[in-house]
mmCIF file with all atom_site columns, C-alpha atoms in Angstrom:
data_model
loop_
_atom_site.group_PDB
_atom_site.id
_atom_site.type_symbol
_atom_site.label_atom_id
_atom_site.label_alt_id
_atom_site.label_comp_id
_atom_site.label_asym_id
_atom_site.label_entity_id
_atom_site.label_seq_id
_atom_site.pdbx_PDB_ins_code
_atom_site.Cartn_x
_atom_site.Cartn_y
_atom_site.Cartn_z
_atom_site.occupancy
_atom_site.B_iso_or_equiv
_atom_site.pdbx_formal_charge
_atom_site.auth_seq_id
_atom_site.auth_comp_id
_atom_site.auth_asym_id
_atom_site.auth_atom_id
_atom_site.pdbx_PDB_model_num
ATOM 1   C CA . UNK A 1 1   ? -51.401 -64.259 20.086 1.00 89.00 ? 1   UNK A CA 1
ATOM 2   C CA . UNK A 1 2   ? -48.235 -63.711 22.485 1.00 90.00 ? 2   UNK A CA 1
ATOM 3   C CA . UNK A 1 3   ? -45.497 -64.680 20.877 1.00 93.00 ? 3   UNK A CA 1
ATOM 4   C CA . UNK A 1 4   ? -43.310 -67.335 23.260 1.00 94.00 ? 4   UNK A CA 1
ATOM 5   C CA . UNK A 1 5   ? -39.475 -67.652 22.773 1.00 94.00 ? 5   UNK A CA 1
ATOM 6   C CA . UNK A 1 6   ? -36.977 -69.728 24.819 1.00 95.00 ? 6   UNK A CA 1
ATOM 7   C CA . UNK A 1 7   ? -34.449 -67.139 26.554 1.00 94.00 ? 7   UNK A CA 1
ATOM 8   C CA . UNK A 1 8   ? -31.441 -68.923 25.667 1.00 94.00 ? 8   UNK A CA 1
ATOM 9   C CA . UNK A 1 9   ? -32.840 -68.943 22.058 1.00 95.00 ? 9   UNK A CA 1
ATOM 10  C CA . UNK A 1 10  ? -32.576 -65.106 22.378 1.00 95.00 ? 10  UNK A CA 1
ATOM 11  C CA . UNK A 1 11  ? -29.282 -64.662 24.199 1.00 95.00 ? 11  UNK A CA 1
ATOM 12  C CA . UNK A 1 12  ? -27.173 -67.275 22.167 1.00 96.00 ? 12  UNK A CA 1
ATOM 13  C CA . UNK A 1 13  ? -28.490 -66.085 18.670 1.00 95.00 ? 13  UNK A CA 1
ATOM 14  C CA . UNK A 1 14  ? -27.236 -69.615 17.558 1.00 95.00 ? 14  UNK A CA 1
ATOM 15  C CA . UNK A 1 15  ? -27.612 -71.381 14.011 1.00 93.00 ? 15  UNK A CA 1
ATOM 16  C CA . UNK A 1 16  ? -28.997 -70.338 10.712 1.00 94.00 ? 16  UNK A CA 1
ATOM 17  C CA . UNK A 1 17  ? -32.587 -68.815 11.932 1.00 93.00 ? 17  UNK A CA 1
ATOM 18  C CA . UNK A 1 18  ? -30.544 -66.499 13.801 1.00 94.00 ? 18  UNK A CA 1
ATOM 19  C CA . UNK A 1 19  ? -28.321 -65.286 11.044 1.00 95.00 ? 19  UNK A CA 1
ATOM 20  C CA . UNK A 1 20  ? -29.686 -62.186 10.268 1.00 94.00 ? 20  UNK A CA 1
ATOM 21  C CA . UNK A 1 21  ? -30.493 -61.107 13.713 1.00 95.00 ? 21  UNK A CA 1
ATOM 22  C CA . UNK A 1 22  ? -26.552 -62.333 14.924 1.00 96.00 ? 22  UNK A CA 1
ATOM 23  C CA . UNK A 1 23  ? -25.037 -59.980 11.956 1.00 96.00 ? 23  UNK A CA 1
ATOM 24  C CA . UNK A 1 24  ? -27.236 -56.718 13.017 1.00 96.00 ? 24  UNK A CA 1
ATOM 25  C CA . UNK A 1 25  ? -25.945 -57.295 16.438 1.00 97.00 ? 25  UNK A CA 1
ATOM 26  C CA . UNK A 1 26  ? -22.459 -57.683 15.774 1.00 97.00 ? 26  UNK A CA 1
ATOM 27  C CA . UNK A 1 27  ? -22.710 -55.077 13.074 1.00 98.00 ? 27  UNK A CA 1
ATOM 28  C CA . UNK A 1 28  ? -23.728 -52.814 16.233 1.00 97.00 ? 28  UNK A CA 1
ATOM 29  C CA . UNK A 1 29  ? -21.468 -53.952 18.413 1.00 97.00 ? 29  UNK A CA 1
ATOM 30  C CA . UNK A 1 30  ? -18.398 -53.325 16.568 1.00 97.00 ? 30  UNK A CA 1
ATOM 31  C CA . UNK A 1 31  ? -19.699 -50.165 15.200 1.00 97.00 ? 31  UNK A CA 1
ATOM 32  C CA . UNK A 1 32  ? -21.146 -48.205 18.417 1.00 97.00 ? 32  UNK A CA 1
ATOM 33  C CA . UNK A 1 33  ? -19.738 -47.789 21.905 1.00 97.00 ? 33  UNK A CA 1
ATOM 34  C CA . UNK A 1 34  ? -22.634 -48.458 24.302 1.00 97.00 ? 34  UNK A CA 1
ATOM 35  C CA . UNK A 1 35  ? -23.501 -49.198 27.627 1.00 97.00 ? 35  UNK A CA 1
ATOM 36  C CA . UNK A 1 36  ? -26.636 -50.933 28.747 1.00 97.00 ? 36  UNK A CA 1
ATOM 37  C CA . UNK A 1 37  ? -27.689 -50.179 32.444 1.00 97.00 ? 37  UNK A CA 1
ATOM 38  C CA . UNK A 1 38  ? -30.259 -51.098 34.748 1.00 95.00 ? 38  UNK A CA 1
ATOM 39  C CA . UNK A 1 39  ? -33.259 -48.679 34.360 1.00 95.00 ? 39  UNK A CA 1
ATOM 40  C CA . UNK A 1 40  ? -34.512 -46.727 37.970 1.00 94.00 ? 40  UNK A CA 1
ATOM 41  C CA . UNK A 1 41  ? -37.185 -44.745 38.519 1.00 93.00 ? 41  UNK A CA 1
ATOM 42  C CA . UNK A 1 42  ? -34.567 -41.945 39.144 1.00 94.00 ? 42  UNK A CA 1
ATOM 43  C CA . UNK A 1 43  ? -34.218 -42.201 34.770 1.00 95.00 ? 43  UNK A CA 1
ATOM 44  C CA . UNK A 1 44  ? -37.996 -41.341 34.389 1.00 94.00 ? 44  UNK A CA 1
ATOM 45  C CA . UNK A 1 45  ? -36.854 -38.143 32.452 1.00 94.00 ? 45  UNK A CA 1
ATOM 46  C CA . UNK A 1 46  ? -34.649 -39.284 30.345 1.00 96.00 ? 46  UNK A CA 1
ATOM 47  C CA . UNK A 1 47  ? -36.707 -42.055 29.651 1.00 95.00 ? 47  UNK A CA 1
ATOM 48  C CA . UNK A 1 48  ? -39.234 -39.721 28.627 1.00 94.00 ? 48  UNK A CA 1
ATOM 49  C CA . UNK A 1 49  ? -37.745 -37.617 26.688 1.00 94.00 ? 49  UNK A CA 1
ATOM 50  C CA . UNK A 1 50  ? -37.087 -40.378 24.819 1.00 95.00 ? 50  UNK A CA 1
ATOM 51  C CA . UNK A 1 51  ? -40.165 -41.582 24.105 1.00 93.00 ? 51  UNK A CA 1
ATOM 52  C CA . UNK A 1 52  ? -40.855 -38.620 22.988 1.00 91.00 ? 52  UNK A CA 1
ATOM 53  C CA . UNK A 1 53  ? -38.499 -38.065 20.520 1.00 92.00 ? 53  UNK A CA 1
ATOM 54  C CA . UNK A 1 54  ? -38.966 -42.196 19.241 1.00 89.00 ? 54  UNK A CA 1
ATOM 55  C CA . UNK A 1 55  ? -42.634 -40.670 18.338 1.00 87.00 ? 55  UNK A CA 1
ATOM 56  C CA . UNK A 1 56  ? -41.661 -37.332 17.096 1.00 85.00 ? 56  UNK A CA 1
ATOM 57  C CA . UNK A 1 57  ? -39.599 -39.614 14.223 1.00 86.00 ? 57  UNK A CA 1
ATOM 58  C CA . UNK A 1 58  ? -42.853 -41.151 13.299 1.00 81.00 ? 58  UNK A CA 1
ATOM 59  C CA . UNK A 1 59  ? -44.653 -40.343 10.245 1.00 82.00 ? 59  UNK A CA 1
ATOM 60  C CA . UNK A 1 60  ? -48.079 -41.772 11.352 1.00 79.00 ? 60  UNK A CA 1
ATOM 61  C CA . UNK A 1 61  ? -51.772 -40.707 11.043 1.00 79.00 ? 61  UNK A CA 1
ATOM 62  C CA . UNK A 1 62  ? -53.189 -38.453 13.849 1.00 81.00 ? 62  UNK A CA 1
ATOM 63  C CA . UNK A 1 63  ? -55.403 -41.557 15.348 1.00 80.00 ? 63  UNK A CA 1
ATOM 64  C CA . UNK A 1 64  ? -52.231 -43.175 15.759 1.00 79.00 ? 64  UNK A CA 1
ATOM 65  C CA . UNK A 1 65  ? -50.326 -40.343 16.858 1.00 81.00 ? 65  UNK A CA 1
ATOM 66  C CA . UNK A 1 66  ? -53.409 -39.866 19.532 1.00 85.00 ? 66  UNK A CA 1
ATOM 67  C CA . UNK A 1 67  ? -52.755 -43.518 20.941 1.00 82.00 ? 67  UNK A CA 1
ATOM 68  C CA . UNK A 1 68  ? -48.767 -42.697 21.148 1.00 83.00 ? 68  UNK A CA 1
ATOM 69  C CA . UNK A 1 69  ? -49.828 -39.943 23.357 1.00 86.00 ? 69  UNK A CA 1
ATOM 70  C CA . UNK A 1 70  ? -51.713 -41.803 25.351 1.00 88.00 ? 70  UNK A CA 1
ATOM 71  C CA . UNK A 1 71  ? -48.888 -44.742 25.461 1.00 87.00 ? 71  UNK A CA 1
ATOM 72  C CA . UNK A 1 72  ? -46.615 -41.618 26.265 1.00 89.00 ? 72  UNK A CA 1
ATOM 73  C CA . UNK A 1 73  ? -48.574 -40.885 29.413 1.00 90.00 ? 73  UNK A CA 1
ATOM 74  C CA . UNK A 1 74  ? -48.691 -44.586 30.432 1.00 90.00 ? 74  UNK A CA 1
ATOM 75  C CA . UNK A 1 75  ? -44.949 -44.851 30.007 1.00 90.00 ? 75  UNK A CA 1
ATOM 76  C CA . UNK A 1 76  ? -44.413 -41.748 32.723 1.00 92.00 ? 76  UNK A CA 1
ATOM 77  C CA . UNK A 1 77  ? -46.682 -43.673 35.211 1.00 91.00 ? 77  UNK A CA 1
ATOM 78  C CA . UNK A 1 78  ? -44.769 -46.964 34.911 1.00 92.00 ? 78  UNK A CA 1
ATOM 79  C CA . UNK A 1 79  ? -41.096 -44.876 34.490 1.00 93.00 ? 79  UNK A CA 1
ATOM 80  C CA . UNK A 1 80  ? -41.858 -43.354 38.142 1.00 93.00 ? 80  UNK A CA 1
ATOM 81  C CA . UNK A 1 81  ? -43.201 -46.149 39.531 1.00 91.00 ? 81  UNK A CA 1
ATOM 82  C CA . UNK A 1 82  ? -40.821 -49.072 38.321 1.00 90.00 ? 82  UNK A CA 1
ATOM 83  C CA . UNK A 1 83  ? -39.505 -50.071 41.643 1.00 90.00 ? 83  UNK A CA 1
ATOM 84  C CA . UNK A 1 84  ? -42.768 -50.099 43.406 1.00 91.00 ? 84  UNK A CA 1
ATOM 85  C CA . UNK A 1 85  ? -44.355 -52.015 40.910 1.00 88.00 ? 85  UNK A CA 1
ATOM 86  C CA . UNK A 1 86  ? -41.688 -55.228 40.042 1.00 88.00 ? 86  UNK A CA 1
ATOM 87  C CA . UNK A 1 87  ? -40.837 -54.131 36.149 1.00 92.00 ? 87  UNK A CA 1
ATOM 88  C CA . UNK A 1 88  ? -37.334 -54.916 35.219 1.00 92.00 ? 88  UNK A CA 1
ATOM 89  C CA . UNK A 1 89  ? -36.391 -52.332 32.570 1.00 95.00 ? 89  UNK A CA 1
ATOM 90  C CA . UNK A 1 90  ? -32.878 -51.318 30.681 1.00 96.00 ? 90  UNK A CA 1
ATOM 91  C CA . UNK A 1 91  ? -31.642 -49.282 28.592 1.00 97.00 ? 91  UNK A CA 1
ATOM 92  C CA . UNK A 1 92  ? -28.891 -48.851 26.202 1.00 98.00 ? 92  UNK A CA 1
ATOM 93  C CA . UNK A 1 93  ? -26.929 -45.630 26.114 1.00 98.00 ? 93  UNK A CA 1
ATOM 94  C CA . UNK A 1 94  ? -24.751 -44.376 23.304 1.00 98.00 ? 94  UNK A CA 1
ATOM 95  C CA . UNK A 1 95  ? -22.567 -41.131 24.224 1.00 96.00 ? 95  UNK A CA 1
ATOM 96  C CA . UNK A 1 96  ? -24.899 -40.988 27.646 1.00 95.00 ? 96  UNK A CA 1
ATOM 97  C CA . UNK A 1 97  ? -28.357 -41.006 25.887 1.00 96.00 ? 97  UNK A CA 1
ATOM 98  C CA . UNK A 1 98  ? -31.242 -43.243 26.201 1.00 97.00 ? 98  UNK A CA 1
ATOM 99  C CA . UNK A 1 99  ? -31.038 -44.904 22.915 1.00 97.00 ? 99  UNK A CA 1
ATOM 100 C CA . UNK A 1 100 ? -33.586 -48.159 23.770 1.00 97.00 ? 100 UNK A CA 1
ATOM 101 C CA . UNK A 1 101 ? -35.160 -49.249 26.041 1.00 97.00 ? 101 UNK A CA 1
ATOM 102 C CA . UNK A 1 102 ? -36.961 -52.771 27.343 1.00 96.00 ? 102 UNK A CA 1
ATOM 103 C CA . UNK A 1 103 ? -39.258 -53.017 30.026 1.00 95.00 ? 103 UNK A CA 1
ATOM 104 C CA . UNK A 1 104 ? -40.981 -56.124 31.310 1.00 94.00 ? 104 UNK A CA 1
ATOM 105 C CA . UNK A 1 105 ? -41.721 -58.443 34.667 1.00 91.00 ? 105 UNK A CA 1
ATOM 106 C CA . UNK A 1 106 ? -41.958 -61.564 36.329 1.00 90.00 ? 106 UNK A CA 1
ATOM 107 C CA . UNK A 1 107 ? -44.989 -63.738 35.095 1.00 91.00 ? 107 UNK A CA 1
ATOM 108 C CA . UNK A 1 108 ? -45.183 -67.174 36.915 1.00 88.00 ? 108 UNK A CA 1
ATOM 109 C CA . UNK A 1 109 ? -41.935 -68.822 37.734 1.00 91.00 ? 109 UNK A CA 1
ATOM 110 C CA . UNK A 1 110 ? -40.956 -69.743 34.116 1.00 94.00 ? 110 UNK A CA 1
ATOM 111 C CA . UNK A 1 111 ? -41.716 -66.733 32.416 1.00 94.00 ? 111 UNK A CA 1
ATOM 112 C CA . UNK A 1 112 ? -40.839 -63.229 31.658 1.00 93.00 ? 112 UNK A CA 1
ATOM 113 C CA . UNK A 1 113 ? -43.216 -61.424 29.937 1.00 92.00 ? 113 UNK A CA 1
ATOM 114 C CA . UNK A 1 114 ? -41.119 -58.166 28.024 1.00 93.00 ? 114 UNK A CA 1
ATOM 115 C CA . UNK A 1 115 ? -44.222 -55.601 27.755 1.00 91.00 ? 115 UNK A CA 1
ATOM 116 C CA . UNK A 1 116 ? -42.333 -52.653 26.039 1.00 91.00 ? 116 UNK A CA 1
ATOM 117 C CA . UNK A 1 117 ? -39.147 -52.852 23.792 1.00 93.00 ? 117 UNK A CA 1
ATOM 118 C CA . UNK A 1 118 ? -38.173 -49.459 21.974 1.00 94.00 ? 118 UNK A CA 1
ATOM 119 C CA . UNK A 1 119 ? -34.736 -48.409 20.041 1.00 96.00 ? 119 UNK A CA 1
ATOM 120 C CA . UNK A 1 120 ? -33.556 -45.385 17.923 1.00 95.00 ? 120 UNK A CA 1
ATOM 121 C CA . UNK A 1 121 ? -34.141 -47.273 14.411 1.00 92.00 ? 121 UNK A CA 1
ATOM 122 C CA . UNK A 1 122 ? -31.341 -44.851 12.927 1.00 94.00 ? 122 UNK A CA 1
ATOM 123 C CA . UNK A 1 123 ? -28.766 -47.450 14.967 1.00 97.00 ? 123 UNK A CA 1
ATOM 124 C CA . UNK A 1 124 ? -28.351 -50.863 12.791 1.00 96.00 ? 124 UNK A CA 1
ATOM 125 C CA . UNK A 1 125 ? -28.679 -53.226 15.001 1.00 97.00 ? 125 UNK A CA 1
ATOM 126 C CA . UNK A 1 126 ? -30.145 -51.852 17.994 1.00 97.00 ? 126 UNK A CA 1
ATOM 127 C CA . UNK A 1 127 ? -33.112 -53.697 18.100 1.00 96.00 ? 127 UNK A CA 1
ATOM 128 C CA . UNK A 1 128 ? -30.930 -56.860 18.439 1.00 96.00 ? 128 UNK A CA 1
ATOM 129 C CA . UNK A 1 129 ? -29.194 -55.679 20.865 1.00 98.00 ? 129 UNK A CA 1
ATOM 130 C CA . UNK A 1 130 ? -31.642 -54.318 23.026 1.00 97.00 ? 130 UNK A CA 1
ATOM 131 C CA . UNK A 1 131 ? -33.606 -57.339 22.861 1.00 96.00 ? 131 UNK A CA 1
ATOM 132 C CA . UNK A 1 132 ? -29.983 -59.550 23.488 1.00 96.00 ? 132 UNK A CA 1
ATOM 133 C CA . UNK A 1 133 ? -29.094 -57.592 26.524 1.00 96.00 ? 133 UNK A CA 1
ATOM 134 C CA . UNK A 1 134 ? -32.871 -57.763 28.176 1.00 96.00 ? 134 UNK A CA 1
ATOM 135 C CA . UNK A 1 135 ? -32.686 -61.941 27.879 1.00 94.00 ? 135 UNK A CA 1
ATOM 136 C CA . UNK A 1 136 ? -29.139 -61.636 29.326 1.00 94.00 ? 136 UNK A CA 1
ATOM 137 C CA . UNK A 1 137 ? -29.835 -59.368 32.176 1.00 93.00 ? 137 UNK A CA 1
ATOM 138 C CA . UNK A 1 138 ? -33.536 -59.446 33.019 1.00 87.00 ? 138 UNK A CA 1
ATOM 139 C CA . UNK A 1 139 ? -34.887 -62.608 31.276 1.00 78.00 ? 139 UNK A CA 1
ATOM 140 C CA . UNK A 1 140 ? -31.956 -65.098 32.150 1.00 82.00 ? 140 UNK A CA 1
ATOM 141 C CA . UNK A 1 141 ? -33.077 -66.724 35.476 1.00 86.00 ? 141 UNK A CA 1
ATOM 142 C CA . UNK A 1 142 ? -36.495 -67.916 33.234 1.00 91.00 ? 142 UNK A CA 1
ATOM 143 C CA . UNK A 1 143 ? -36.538 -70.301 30.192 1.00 94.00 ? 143 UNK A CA 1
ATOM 144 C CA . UNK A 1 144 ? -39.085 -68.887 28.395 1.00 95.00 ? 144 UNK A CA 1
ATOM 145 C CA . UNK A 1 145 ? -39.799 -64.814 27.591 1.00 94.00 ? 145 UNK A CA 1
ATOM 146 C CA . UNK A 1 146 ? -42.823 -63.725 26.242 1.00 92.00 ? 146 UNK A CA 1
ATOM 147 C CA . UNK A 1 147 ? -42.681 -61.068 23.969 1.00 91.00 ? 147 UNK A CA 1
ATOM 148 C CA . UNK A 1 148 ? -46.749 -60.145 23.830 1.00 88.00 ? 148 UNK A CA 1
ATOM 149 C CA . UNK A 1 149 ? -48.436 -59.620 20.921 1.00 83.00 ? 149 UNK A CA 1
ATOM 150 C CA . UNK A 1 150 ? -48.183 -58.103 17.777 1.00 76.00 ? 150 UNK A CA 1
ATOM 151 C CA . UNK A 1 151 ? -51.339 -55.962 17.787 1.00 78.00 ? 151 UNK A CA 1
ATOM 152 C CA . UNK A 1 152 ? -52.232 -56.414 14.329 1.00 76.00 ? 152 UNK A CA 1
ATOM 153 C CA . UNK A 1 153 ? -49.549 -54.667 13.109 1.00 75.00 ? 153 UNK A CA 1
ATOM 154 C CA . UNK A 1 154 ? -47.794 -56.592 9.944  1.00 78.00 ? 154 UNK A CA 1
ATOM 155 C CA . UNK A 1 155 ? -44.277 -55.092 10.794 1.00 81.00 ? 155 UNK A CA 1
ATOM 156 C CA . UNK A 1 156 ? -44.588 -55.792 14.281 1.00 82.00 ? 156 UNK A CA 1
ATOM 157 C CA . UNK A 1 157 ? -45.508 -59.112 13.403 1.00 86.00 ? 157 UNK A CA 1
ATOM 158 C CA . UNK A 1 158 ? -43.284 -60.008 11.016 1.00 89.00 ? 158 UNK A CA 1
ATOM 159 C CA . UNK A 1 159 ? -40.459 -59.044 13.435 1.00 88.00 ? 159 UNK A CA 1
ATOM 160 C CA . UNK A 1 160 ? -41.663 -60.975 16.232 1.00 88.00 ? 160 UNK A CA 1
ATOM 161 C CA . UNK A 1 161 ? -41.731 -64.351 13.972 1.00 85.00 ? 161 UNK A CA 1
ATOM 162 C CA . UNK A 1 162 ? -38.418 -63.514 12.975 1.00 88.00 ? 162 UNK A CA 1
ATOM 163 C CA . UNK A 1 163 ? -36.716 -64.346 16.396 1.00 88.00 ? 163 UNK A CA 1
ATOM 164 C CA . UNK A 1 164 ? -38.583 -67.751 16.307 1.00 91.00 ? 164 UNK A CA 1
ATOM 165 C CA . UNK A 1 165 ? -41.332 -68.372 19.039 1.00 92.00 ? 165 UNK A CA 1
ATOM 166 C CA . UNK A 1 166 ? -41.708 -71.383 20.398 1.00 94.00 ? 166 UNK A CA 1
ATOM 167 C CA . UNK A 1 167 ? -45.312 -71.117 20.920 1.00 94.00 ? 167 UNK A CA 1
ATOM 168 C CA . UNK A 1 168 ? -47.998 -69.185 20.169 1.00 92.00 ? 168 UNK A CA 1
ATOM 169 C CA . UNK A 1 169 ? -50.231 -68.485 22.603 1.00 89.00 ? 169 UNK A CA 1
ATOM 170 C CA . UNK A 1 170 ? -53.797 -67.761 21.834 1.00 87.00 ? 170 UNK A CA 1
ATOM 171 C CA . UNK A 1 171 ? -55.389 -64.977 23.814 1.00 84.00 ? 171 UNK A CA 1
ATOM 172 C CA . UNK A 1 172 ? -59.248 -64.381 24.480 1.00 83.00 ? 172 UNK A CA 1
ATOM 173 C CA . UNK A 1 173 ? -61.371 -61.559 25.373 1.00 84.00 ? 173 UNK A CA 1
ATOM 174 C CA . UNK A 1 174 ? -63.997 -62.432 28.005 1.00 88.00 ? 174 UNK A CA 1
ATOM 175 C CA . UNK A 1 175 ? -66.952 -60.475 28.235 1.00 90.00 ? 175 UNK A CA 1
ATOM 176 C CA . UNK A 1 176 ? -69.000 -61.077 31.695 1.00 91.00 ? 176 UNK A CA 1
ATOM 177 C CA . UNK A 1 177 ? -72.881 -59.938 31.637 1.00 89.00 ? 177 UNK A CA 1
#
């Protein structure tokens, strides 16, 4: 399933199902100085040096560390190429460094689909607040983002129902013979 949210949902952080996800971002807010910029191809470096250190941090078996590698070479590609190929992308920066990043694109006129969302886990809070400033300066112009899916990973998953979809969108595989 992708996992549907309404943007305003995700910017305003309003009411009790936001609680949590309201007091990580304020917790980060009033505990880091950051700045969140517009990614450019021009940041494919530091973009990938980031990446690689988010997967150097991981304690994961080799098969999984394979398919980060191979997610590692993707993520050059679409870091050189972001202009040329429509992706909105940002990043948050604490003391100059990529710290998180989102990257994502148009998908009909209602829609922004957010393919790739990464943060430095040892900042509270930077999860919500890379996801808060994506809605507020990518995702803002369209009511509804679309997070993807959770690939069958229960953390992933549990994460992604935590911000509230509106809809879950079943996806299917078609095979032509």
């Amino acid at each position: 399933y992708d996992y549907i949210y309404l943007t305003q949902d995700l910017i305003d952080l309003k009411g009790r199902a936001y609680h949590s996800k309201k007091n990580h971002l304020n917790y980060f807010k009033k505990t880091y100085e950051y700045e969140y910029v517009e990614m450019t191809s021009d940041m494919a470096d530091e973009a990938m040096q980031f990446i690689s250190d988010f997967n150097a941090r991981k304690e994961v078996p080799a098969h999984e560390m394979e398919m980060l590698r191979m997610e590692e070479e993707a993520m050059e590609d679409v870091f050189n190429n972001l202009e040329s190929v429509g992706y909105s992308a940002g990043a948050i920066l604490i003391d100059g460094k990529i710290e998180a990043i989102a990257i994502g694109g148009q998908l009909g006129k209602n829609t922004i689909t957010e393919h790739v969302e990464k943060a430095n886990v040892n900042y509270r809070g930077l999860y919500q607040a890379i996801n808060n400033e994506f809605c507020r300066n990518v995702a803002s112009k369209a009511k509804y983002i679309n997070r993807e899916e959770d690939m069958g990973i229960p953390n992933l998953r549990k994460a992604k129902l935590s911000y509230n979809p509106v809809k879950l969108l079943e996806k299917y595989i078609g095979v032509f013979k």
